[in-house]
Amino acid sequence: MVQGTLYKSVAKNAAYIFFIKLFPALAAVVILVLYSRYLPPEAYGQYQRFWVGVLLFGTFAYAGLPAVIITYTPSVLHAAIRRLKKPLIFLLPLWIVLWSLLFIGSQHPAGVQPWVSGALVATYAIYMIGEALLMTTRRMNGLLAVNILYGAWFIGVHFHYLRRFDLGALLFWIGVGSVLRVLIVIILINTRFRALPSDVIDDEHFGRAKRLWWHLGVYDLLQTLFRYLDKFILGALLSAKMFAVYFNGSQPAEVPFLPYLIGAVSGSVMIQAAAEKQSDQAFRMLNSTSKLLAGIVFPLFFLLFFYRSEIFDILLTAKYASSVNVFAIALLVLPLRAYNYTTQLQLLHRGDLIIKGALIDLVLALAFMYPLYQVLGVAGVAFSFVASTYLQVGYYVWHTTRLLQLPVARLLPLWSWLQVFLITGVTMFLTHQLSQKLLSPVAGVATGCLAAALLILIFALRKLRRRRFTSLE
């Protein structure tokens, strides 16, 4: 495949993956804003504490399968499944049921039927596995349609219960939508995979695939633990009201949609590298696409950092003003999102290093948590996770450069990043200072959004003009 075609294929797959993830994420953001504004903090904290549990236990339930699935082509997956012994295949549903039951036992909010709680965990796990399987086929229209419909259902149910909030009834109808989504995905999988040929996979490659599954499964679990452990711990220790304050500071700092954009790019690189057997060129694809991502990530970072107080006051109202400090600190990890530091290690089948890095991240965050809490309060909890993430990234970069025998400056586009970071930082700082003095908060935020959008457009056009997104450098 010629280089231009290769990058166009990466871009096309990335766009599909992003939009597949977009609509459920958009629905979640709409509900976060609406329920923050209209629900009492106690009820809102209980609601979000429940979903943190669903995502945490659901990650245990899907056993790392989505991450390893996109590493291989559908025909290889077909062969691997045929080689698995039938008892092992039947163990997966039992494993999902086990974690659903554990969730029911660990968290049972008043008014919520136990089977609804379990069904939400089970359907989340099954859907994530099915989504990854369909993505590998690179025929994603059906998956996109399913997620658009599910996002609309999610928002519609929440709007219905906005004024007369009933957690049990709300979760029941969300569960109905989740079950329907899973059933449709299973039908699509059966249709797509039935006609696929099956590759021959030898013992060596089959063993490597199983080891990679183990490594990526543990890594995915550790990453989810890292993402939700602070919320899970504080949810158990703090009142629902105080937990709502922490959640609304830390969760928006992940910048909804952005993880899906970054995941779409890295996932597309994984799919393309697997299909074209060009894992040796993956670092060039990552380097090139990260320049484009930096032109998105850095303007968003400075927009949210400088306008944080105004944004919280406008969207979440003054009752969550105490969340702003948590948000500002948690946001410091955002510049790192311009690059996926584990993709190359995954393609090199160095899942052991990925796991070690995730363990370092988690252990350091837990070690920093209590001392920083004593100094900064709940904002210190957020800072402990930011500090450990920077150390983890350093670990991954060091090992990747060692394995590829590349200098850091070739692996990462540091000079390009620095230029974009400085230009964006100065521009957004001056825009914020002027808008504070001359405009109302709403007009000021609108001006900041316009400035960030113009910067993103300028950086994207510059990248396209130099043809660095569609050609190897």
CSV table of N, CA and C in Angstrom, one decimal, residues 336-407:
chain,number,residue,atom,x,y,z
A,336,LEU,N,-0.4,15.6,28.0
A,336,LEU,CA,0.2,14.3,27.7
A,336,LEU,C,-0.7,13.5,26.7
A,337,ARG,N,-1.9,13.9,26.6
A,337,ARG,CA,-2.9,13.1,25.7
A,337,ARG,C,-2.6,13.3,24.2
A,338,ALA,N,-1.6,14.1,23.9
A,338,ALA,CA,-1.3,14.3,22.4
A,338,ALA,C,-0.6,13.1,21.8
A,339,TYR,N,-0.3,12.1,22.7
A,339,TYR,CA,0.4,10.9,22.2
A,339,TYR,C,-0.1,9.7,23.0
A,340,ASN,N,-0.2,8.5,22.3
A,340,ASN,CA,-0.5,7.3,23.1
A,340,ASN,C,0.8,6.5,23.3
A,341,TYR,N,1.3,6.5,24.5
A,341,TYR,CA,2.7,6.0,24.8
A,341,TYR,C,2.8,4.5,24.9
A,342,THR,N,1.6,3.8,24.8
A,342,THR,CA,1.7,2.3,24.9
A,342,THR,C,1.5,1.6,23.6
A,343,THR,N,1.0,2.3,22.5
A,343,THR,CA,0.7,1.7,21.3
A,343,THR,C,1.9,0.9,20.7
A,344,GLN,N,3.1,1.6,20.7
A,344,GLN,CA,4.2,1.0,20.1
A,344,GLN,C,4.7,-0.3,20.9
A,345,LEU,N,4.6,-0.2,22.2
A,345,LEU,CA,4.9,-1.3,23.0
A,345,LEU,C,4.0,-2.5,22.8
A,346,GLN,N,2.7,-2.1,22.6
A,346,GLN,CA,1.7,-3.2,22.3
A,346,GLN,C,2.0,-3.9,21.0
A,347,LEU,N,2.4,-3.1,20.0
A,347,LEU,CA,2.7,-3.7,18.7
A,347,LEU,C,4.0,-4.6,18.8
A,348,LEU,N,4.9,-4.2,19.7
A,348,LEU,CA,6.1,-5.0,19.9
A,348,LEU,C,5.9,-6.2,20.9
A,349,HIS,N,4.6,-6.4,21.3
A,349,HIS,CA,4.3,-7.5,22.2
A,349,HIS,C,5.0,-7.4,23.5
A,350,ARG,N,5.2,-6.1,24.0
A,350,ARG,CA,5.9,-5.9,25.3
A,350,ARG,C,4.8,-5.5,26.3
A,351,GLY,N,3.9,-6.4,26.4
A,351,GLY,CA,2.8,-6.1,27.4
A,351,GLY,C,3.3,-6.1,28.8
A,352,ASP,N,4.5,-6.8,29.1
A,352,ASP,CA,5.1,-6.9,30.4
A,352,ASP,C,5.5,-5.4,30.8
A,353,LEU,N,6.0,-4.7,29.9
A,353,LEU,CA,6.5,-3.3,30.2
A,353,LEU,C,5.3,-2.4,30.4
A,354,ILE,N,4.2,-2.6,29.6
A,354,ILE,CA,3.0,-1.9,29.8
A,354,ILE,C,2.4,-2.1,31.2
A,355,ILE,N,2.4,-3.3,31.6
A,355,ILE,CA,1.9,-3.6,33.0
A,355,ILE,C,2.7,-3.0,34.1
A,356,LYS,N,4.0,-3.1,33.9
A,356,LYS,CA,4.9,-2.5,34.9
A,356,LYS,C,4.7,-1.0,35.0
A,357,GLY,N,4.6,-0.4,33.9
A,357,GLY,CA,4.3,1.1,33.9
A,357,GLY,C,3.0,1.4,34.6
A,358,ALA,N,2.0,0.6,34.3
A,358,ALA,CA,0.7,0.8,34.9
A,358,ALA,C,0.7,0.6,36.5
A,359,LEU,N,1.5,-0.4,36.9
A,359,LEU,CA,1.7,-0.7,38.3
A,359,LEU,C,2.4,0.5,39.0
A,360,ILE,N,3.4,1.0,38.3
A,360,ILE,CA,4.2,2.1,38.9
A,360,ILE,C,3.3,3.3,39.0
A,361,ASP,N,2.4,3.5,38.0
A,361,ASP,CA,1.5,4.6,38.0
A,361,ASP,C,0.5,4.5,39.2
A,362,LEU,N,0.0,3.3,39.4
A,362,LEU,CA,-1.0,3.1,40.5
A,362,LEU,C,-0.4,3.2,41.8
A,363,VAL,N,0.7,2.5,42.0
A,363,VAL,CA,1.4,2.5,43.3
A,363,VAL,C,1.8,3.9,43.8
A,364,LEU,N,2.4,4.7,42.8
A,364,LEU,CA,2.9,6.0,43.2
A,364,LEU,C,1.7,6.9,43.5
A,365,ALA,N,0.6,6.8,42.7
A,365,ALA,CA,-0.6,7.6,43.0
A,365,ALA,C,-1.1,7.3,44.4
A,366,LEU,N,-1.2,6.1,44.8
A,366,LEU,CA,-1.7,5.7,46.1
A,366,LEU,C,-0.7,6.2,47.2
A,367,ALA,N,0.6,6.1,46.9
A,367,ALA,CA,1.6,6.6,47.9
A,367,ALA,C,1.5,8.1,48.1
A,368,PHE,N,1.3,8.8,47.0
A,368,PHE,CA,1.2,10.3,47.1
A,368,PHE,C,-0.1,10.8,47.7
A,369,MET,N,-1.2,9.9,47.6
A,369,MET,CA,-2.5,10.4,47.9
A,369,MET,C,-2.7,11.0,49.3
A,370,TYR,N,-2.4,10.2,50.3
A,370,TYR,CA,-2.6,10.7,51.6
A,370,TYR,C,-1.8,11.9,52.0
A,371,PRO,N,-0.5,11.9,51.7
A,371,PRO,CA,0.3,13.1,52.1
A,371,PRO,C,-0.2,14.4,51.4
A,372,LEU,N,-0.6,14.3,50.1
A,372,LEU,CA,-1.0,15.4,49.4
A,372,LEU,C,-2.4,15.8,49.8
A,373,TYR,N,-3.2,14.8,50.2
A,373,TYR,CA,-4.6,15.2,50.8
A,373,TYR,C,-4.4,16.0,52.0
A,374,GLN,N,-3.4,15.7,52.9
A,374,GLN,CA,-3.2,16.5,54.1
A,374,GLN,C,-2.8,17.9,53.8
A,375,VAL,N,-2.1,18.1,52.6
A,375,VAL,CA,-1.7,19.5,52.3
A,375,VAL,C,-2.7,20.3,51.5
A,376,LEU,N,-3.3,19.6,50.5
A,376,LEU,CA,-4.2,20.3,49.6
A,376,LEU,C,-5.7,19.9,49.7
A,377,GLY,N,-6.0,19.0,50.6
A,377,GLY,CA,-7.4,18.5,50.6
A,377,GLY,C,-7.7,17.6,49.5
A,378,VAL,N,-8.9,17.6,49.0
A,378,VAL,CA,-9.3,16.7,47.9
A,378,VAL,C,-8.6,17.0,46.6
A,379,ALA,N,-8.1,18.3,46.5
A,379,ALA,CA,-7.3,18.6,45.3
A,379,ALA,C,-6.0,17.9,45.3
A,380,GLY,N,-5.5,17.6,46.5
A,380,GLY,CA,-4.3,16.8,46.6
A,380,GLY,C,-4.4,15.4,46.0
A,381,VAL,N,-5.6,14.8,46.2
A,381,VAL,CA,-5.9,13.5,45.6
A,381,VAL,C,-5.7,13.6,44.1
A,382,ALA,N,-6.3,14.6,43.5
A,382,ALA,CA,-6.2,14.8,42.0
A,382,ALA,C,-4.7,14.9,41.6
A,383,PHE,N,-4.0,15.7,42.4
A,383,PHE,CA,-2.6,16.0,42.1
A,383,PHE,C,-1.7,14.7,42.2
A,384,SER,N,-2.0,13.8,43.1
A,384,SER,CA,-1.3,12.6,43.2
A,384,SER,C,-1.4,11.8,42.0
A,385,PHE,N,-2.5,11.8,41.3
A,385,PHE,CA,-2.7,11.0,40.1
A,385,PHE,C,-2.0,11.7,38.9
A,386,VAL,N,-2.0,13.0,38.9
A,386,VAL,CA,-1.3,13.7,37.9
A,386,VAL,C,0.2,13.5,37.9
A,387,ALA,N,0.8,13.6,39.1
A,387,ALA,CA,2.2,13.4,39.3
A,387,ALA,C,2.7,12.0,38.9
A,388,SER,N,1.9,11.0,39.3
A,388,SER,CA,2.3,9.6,38.9
A,388,SER,C,2.2,9.3,37.4
A,389,THR,N,1.2,10.0,36.8
A,389,THR,CA,1.1,9.8,35.3
A,389,THR,C,2.3,10.4,34.6
A,390,TYR,N,2.8,11.5,35.0
A,390,TYR,CA,4.0,12.0,34.3
A,390,TYR,C,5.2,11.0,34.5
A,391,LEU,N,5.3,10.4,35.7
A,391,LEU,CA,6.4,9.5,35.9
A,391,LEU,C,6.2,8.2,35.0
A,392,GLN,N,4.9,7.8,34.9
A,392,GLN,CA,4.6,6.6,34.1
A,392,GLN,C,5.0,6.9,32.6
A,393,VAL,N,4.7,8.1,32.1
A,393,VAL,CA,5.0,8.4,30.7
A,393,VAL,C,6.5,8.4,30.5
A,394,GLY,N,7.3,8.9,31.4
A,394,GLY,CA,8.7,8.8,31.3
A,394,GLY,C,9.2,7.4,31.2
A,395,TYR,N,8.6,6.5,32.0
A,395,TYR,CA,9.0,5.1,32.0
A,395,TYR,C,8.7,4.5,30.6
A,396,TYR,N,7.5,4.8,30.0
A,396,TYR,CA,7.2,4.2,28.7
A,396,TYR,C,8.1,4.8,27.6
A,397,VAL,N,8.4,6.0,27.6
A,397,VAL,CA,9.2,6.7,26.6
A,397,VAL,C,10.6,6.1,26.7
A,398,TRP,N,11.1,5.9,27.9
A,398,TRP,CA,12.5,5.4,28.0
A,398,TRP,C,12.6,4.0,27.4
A,399,HIS,N,11.6,3.1,27.7
A,399,HIS,CA,11.7,1.7,27.2
A,399,HIS,C,11.4,1.7,25.7
A,400,THR,N,10.5,2.5,25.2
A,400,THR,CA,10.2,2.5,23.8
A,400,THR,C,11.5,3.0,23.0
A,401,THR,N,12.1,4.0,23.4
A,401,THR,CA,13.3,4.5,22.7
A,401,THR,C,14.4,3.4,22.8
A,402,ARG,N,14.5,2.7,23.9
A,402,ARG,CA,15.5,1.6,24.0
A,402,ARG,C,15.2,0.5,23.1
A,403,LEU,N,14.0,0.1,23.0
A,403,LEU,CA,13.7,-1.1,22.1
A,403,LEU,C,13.8,-0.8,20.6
A,404,LEU,N,13.4,0.5,20.3
A,404,LEU,CA,13.4,0.9,18.9
A,404,LEU,C,14.8,1.4,18.5
A,405,GLN,N,15.6,1.7,19.5
A,405,GLN,CA,16.9,2.3,19.3
A,405,GLN,C,16.8,3.6,18.6
A,406,LEU,N,15.9,4.4,19.1
A,406,LEU,CA,15.7,5.7,18.6
A,406,LEU,C,15.9,6.8,19.7
A,407,PRO,N,16.4,8.0,19.3
A,407,PRO,CA,16.5,9.0,20.3
A,407,PRO,C,15.1,9.6,20.6
